[in-house]
Short mmCIF file of C-alpha atoms in Angstrom, two decimals:
data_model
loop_
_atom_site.label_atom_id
_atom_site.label_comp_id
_atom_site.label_asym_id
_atom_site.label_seq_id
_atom_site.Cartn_x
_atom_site.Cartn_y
_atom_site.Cartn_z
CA UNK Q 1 33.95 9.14 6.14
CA UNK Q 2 31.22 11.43 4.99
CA UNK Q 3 31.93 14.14 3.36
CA UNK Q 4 31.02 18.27 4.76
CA UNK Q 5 27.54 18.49 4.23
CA UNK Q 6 26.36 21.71 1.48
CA UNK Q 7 23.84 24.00 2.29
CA UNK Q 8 21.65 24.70 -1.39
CA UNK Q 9 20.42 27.33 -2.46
CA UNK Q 10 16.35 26.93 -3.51
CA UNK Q 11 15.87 26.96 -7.27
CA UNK Q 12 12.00 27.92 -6.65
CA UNK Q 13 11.15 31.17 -8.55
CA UNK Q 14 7.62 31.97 -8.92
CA UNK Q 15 6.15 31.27 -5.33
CA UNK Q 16 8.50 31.39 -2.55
CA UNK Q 17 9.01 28.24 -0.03
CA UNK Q 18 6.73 29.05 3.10
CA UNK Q 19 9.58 27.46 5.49
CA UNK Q 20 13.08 28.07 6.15
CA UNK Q 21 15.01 25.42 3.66
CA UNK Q 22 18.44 26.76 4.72
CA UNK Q 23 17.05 25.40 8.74
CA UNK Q 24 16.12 22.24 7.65
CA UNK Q 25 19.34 21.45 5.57
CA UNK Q 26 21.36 22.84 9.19
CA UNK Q 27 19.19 20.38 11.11
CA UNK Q 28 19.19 17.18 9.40
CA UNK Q 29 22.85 17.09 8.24
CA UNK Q 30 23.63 17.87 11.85
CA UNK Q 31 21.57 15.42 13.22
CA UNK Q 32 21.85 12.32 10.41
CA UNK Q 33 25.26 11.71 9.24
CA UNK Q 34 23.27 9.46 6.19
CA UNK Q 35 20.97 12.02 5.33
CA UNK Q 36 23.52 14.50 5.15
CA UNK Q 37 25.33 12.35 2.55
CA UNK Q 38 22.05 12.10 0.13
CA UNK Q 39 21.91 16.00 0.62
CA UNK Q 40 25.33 16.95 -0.34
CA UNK Q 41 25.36 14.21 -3.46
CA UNK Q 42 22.11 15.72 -4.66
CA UNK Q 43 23.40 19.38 -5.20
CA UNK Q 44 21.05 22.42 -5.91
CA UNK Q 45 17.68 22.16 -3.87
CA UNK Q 46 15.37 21.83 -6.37
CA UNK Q 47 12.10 21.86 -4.35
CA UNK Q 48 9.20 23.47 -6.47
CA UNK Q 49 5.62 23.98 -5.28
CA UNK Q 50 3.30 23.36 -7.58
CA UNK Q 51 1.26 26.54 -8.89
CA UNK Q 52 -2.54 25.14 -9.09
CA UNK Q 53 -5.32 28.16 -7.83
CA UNK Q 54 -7.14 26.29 -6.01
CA UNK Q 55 -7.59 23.00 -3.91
CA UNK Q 56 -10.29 21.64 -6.00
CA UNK Q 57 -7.75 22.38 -9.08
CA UNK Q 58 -4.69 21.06 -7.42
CA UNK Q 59 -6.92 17.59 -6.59
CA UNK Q 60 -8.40 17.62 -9.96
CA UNK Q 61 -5.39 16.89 -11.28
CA UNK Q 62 -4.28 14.42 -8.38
CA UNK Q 63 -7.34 12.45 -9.46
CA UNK Q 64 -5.91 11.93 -12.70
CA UNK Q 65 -2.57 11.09 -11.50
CA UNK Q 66 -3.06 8.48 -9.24
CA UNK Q 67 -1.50 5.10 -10.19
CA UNK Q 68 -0.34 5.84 -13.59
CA UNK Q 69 2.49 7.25 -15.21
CA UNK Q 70 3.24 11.02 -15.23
CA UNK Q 71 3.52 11.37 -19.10
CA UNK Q 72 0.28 9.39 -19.54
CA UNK Q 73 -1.32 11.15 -16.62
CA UNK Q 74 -0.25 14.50 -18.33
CA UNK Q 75 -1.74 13.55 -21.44
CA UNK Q 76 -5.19 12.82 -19.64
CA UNK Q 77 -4.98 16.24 -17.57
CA UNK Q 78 -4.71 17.85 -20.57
CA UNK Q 79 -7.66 16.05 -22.29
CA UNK Q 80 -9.83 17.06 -19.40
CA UNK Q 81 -8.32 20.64 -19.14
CA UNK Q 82 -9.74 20.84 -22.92
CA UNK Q 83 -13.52 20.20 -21.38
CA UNK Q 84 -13.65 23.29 -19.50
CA UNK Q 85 -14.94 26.30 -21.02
CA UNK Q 86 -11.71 28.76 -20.49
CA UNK Q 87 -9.83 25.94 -21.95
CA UNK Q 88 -7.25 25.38 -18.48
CA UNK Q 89 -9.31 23.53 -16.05
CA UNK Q 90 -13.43 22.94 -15.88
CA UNK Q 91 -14.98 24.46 -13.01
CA UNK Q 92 -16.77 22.14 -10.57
CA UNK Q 93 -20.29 23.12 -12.23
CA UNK Q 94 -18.78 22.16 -15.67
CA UNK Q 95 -17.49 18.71 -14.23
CA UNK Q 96 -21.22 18.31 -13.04
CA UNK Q 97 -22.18 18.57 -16.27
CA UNK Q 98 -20.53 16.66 -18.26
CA UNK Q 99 -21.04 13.14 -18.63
CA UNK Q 100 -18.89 10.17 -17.65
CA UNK Q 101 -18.98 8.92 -20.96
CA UNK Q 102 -17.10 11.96 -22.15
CA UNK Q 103 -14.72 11.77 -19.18
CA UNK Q 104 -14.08 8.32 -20.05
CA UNK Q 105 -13.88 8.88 -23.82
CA UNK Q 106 -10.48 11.62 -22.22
CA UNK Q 107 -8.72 8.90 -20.63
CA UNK Q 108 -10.23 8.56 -16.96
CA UNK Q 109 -11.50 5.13 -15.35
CA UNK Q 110 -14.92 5.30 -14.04
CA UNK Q 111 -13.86 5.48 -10.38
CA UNK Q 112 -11.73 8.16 -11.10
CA UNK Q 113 -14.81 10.13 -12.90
CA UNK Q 114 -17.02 9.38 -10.31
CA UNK Q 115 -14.01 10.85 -8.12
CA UNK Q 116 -13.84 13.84 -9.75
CA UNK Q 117 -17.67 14.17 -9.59
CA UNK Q 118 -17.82 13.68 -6.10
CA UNK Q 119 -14.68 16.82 -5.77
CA UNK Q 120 -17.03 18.98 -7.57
CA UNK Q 121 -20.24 18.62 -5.43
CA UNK Q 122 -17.80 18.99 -2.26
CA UNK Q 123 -16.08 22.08 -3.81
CA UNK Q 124 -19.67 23.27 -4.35
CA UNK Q 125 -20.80 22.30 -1.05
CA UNK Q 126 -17.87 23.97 0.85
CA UNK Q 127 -16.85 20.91 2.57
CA UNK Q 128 -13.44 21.26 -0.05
CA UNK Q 129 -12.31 24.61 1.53
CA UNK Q 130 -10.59 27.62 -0.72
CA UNK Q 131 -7.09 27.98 -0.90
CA UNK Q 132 -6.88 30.83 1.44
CA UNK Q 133 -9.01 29.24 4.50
CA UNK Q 134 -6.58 25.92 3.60
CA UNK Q 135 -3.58 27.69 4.82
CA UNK Q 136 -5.04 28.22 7.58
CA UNK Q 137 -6.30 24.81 8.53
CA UNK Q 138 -3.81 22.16 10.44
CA UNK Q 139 -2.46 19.18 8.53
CA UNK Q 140 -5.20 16.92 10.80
CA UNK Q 141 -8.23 19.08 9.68
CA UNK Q 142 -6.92 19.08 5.97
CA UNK Q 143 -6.57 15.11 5.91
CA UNK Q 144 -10.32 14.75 7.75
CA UNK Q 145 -11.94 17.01 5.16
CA UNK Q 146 -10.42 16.19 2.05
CA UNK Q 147 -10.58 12.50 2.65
CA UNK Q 148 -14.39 12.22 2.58
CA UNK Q 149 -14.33 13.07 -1.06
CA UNK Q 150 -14.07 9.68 -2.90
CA UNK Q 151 -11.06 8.49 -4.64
CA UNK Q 152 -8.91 10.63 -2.03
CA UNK Q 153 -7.04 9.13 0.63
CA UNK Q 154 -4.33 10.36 2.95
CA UNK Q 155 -1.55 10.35 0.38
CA UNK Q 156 -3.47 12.29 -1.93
CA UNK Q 157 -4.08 15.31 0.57
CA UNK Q 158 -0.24 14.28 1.97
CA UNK Q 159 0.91 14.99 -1.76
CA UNK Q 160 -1.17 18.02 -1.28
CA UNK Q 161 0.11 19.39 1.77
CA UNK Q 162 3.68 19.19 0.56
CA UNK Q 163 3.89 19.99 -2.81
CA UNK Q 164 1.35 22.87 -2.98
CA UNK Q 165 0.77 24.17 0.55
CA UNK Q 166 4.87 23.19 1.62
CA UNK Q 167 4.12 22.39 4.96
CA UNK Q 168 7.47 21.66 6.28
CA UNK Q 169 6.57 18.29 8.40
CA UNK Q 170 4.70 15.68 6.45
CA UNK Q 171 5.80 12.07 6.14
CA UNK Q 172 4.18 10.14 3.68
CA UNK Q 173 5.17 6.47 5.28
CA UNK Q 174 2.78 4.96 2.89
CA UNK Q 175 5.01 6.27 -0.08
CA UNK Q 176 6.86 3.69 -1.78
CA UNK Q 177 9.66 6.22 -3.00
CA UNK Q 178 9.75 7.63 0.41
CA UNK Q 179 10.71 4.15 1.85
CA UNK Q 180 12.77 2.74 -0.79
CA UNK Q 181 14.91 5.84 -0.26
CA UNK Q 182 15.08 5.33 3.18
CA UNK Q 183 16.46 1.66 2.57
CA UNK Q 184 18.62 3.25 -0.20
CA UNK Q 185 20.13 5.75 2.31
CA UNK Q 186 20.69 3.90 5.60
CA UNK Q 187 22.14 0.61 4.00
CA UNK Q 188 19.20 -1.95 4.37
CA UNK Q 189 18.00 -4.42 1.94
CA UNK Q 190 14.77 -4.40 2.72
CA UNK Q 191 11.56 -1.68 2.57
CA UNK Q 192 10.93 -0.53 6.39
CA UNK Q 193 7.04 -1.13 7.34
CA UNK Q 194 4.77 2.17 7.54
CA UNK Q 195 4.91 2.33 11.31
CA UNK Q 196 8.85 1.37 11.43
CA UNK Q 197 9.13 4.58 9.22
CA UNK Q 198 7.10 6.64 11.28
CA UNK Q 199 9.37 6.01 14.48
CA UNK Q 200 12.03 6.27 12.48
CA UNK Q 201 11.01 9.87 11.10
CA UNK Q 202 10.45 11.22 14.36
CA UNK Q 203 14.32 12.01 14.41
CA UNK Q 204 13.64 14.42 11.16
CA UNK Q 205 10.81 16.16 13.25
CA UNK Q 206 10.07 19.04 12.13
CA UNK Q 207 11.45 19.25 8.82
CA UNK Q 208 10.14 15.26 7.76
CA UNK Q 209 8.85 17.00 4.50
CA UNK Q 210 12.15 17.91 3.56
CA UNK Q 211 13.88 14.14 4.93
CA UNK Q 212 11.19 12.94 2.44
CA UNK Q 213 12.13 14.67 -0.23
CA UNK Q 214 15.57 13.70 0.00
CA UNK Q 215 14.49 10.25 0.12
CA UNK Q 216 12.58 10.84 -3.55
CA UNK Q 217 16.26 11.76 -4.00
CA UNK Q 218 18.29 8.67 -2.75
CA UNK Q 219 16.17 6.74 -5.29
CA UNK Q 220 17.10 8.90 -8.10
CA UNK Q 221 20.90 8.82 -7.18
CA UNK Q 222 20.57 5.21 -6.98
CA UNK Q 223 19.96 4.67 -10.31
CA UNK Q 224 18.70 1.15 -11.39
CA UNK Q 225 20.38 -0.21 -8.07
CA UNK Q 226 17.24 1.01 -6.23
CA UNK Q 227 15.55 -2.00 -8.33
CA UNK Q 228 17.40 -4.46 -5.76
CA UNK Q 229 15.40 -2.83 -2.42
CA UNK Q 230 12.28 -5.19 -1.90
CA UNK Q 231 9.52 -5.07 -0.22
CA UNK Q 232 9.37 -7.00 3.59
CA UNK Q 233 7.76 -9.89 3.05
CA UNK Q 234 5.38 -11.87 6.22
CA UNK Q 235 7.50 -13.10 9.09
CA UNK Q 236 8.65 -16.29 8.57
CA UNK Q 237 7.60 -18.88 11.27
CA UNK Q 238 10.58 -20.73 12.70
CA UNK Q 239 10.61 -24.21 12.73
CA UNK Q 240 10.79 -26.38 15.31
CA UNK Q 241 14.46 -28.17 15.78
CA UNK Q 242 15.14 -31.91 15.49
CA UNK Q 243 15.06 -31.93 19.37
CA UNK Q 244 12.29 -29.55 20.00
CA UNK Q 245 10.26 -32.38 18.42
CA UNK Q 246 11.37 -35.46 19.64
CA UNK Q 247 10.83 -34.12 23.36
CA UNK Q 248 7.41 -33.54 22.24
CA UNK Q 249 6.85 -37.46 20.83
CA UNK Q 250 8.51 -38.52 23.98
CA UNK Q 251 5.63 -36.73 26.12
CA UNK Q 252 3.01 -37.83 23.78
CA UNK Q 253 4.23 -41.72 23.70
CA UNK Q 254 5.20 -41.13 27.66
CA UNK Q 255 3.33 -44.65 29.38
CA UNK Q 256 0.61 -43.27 31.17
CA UNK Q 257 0.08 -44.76 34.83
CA UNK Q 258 -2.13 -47.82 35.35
CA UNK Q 259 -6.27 -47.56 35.63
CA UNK Q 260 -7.73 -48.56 39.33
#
């Protein structure tokens, strides 16, 4: 039997949530007797949003982030932090100008340069809005813009939208913490495909930000049993049984009748 699910208070300090965490917590542990577990085993609600000025900043430093480790990653940010004239983050005309070389020589590989590059112009251009006009945009219109810059795809601008703007209903089904957690917290040996997920999440609708979070969590509380969840593998093709196939030599060898 699962225990009385807690309601946390937020341990966010220097920008405020923009969405009702107390809500969410009501609705899901209401609603998902397994998710309720993961939220009363993981305690204080330790959501943070992350304190970048701007979108070209906050994407900046997802450039650098992607597929690699967070202390190397860190490192690297803080190389290329060191480039920029003020000394915390190069302005898109300073990126322009300065050559991949040097953004190599700091750690990046050239498609993440060229990525970074290609932010700059966009940020220049106005395609990459400002912070202000991207609270106002939808989740849709965010993903369409920010995705034409290269090197960022939807779970770049999904990472985004949760961790800096804290929209309260993004699922990241792509995520590979965000569906090992799932298979952590509802008992399944197995990774659940990208649309499986989706379907799935529609029961956390609208607070799947916060479901995802808690499956970041489930991982966590796992420890190094979350090593055991795999991913799904291709479907297996069944064989054909012993009889299956002799019915099907009979009909080939079957005498056929006789030629006029």
């Amino acid at each position: 039997m699962l225990g009385a699910p807690m309601i946390m208070k937020t341990t966010t300090e220097k920008l405020p949530l923009p969405f009702d965490y107390i809500a969410a917590h009501e609705f899901l542990t209401r609603n998902d007797p397994h998710m309720a577990d993961v939220i009363t085993r993981t305690g204080e609600f330790q959501f943070k949003l992350d304190e970048c000025d701007s979108v070209y900043e906050s994407l900046l430093e997802a450039i650098v982030y992607q597929s690699i480790s967070g202390k190397a990653a860190a490192k690297i940010f803080s190389r290329i932090q060191a480039l920029g004239a003020n000394g915390v983050c190069p302005t898109p005309a300073e990126i322009l100008k300065i050559r991949i070389p040097a953004l190599r020589k700091a750690g990046l590989s050239k498609a993440k340069a060229l990525a970074m590059k290609d932010l700059a112009q966009k940020t220049i251009d106005g395609i990459v809005p400002t912070l202000d006009a991207a609270q106002e945009m939808s989740d849709e219109e965010l993903v369409e813009r920010l995705i034409s810059v290269r090197g960022i795809g939807a779970w770049t601008v999904e990472m985004f939208l949760i961790f800096r703007l804290g929209r309260p209903d993004v699922l990241p089904i792509h995520d590979l913490g965000v569906q090992k957690g799932w298979a952590i917290t509802y008992r399944k040996r197995k990774m659940p495909k990208p649309k499986d997920l989706l379907k799935f999440g529609e029961r956390w609708r609208p607070w799947r930000t916060i479901a995802s979070w808690y499956m970041w969590r489930a991982v966590h509380l796992a420890g190094k049993d979350a090593r055991k969840i795999t991913k799904p593998g291709p479907k297996k093709k069944r064989l054909p049984s012993n009889k299956a196939l002799k019915n099907a030599a009979a009909r080939v060898n079957k005498p056929r009748g006789k030629s006029r």
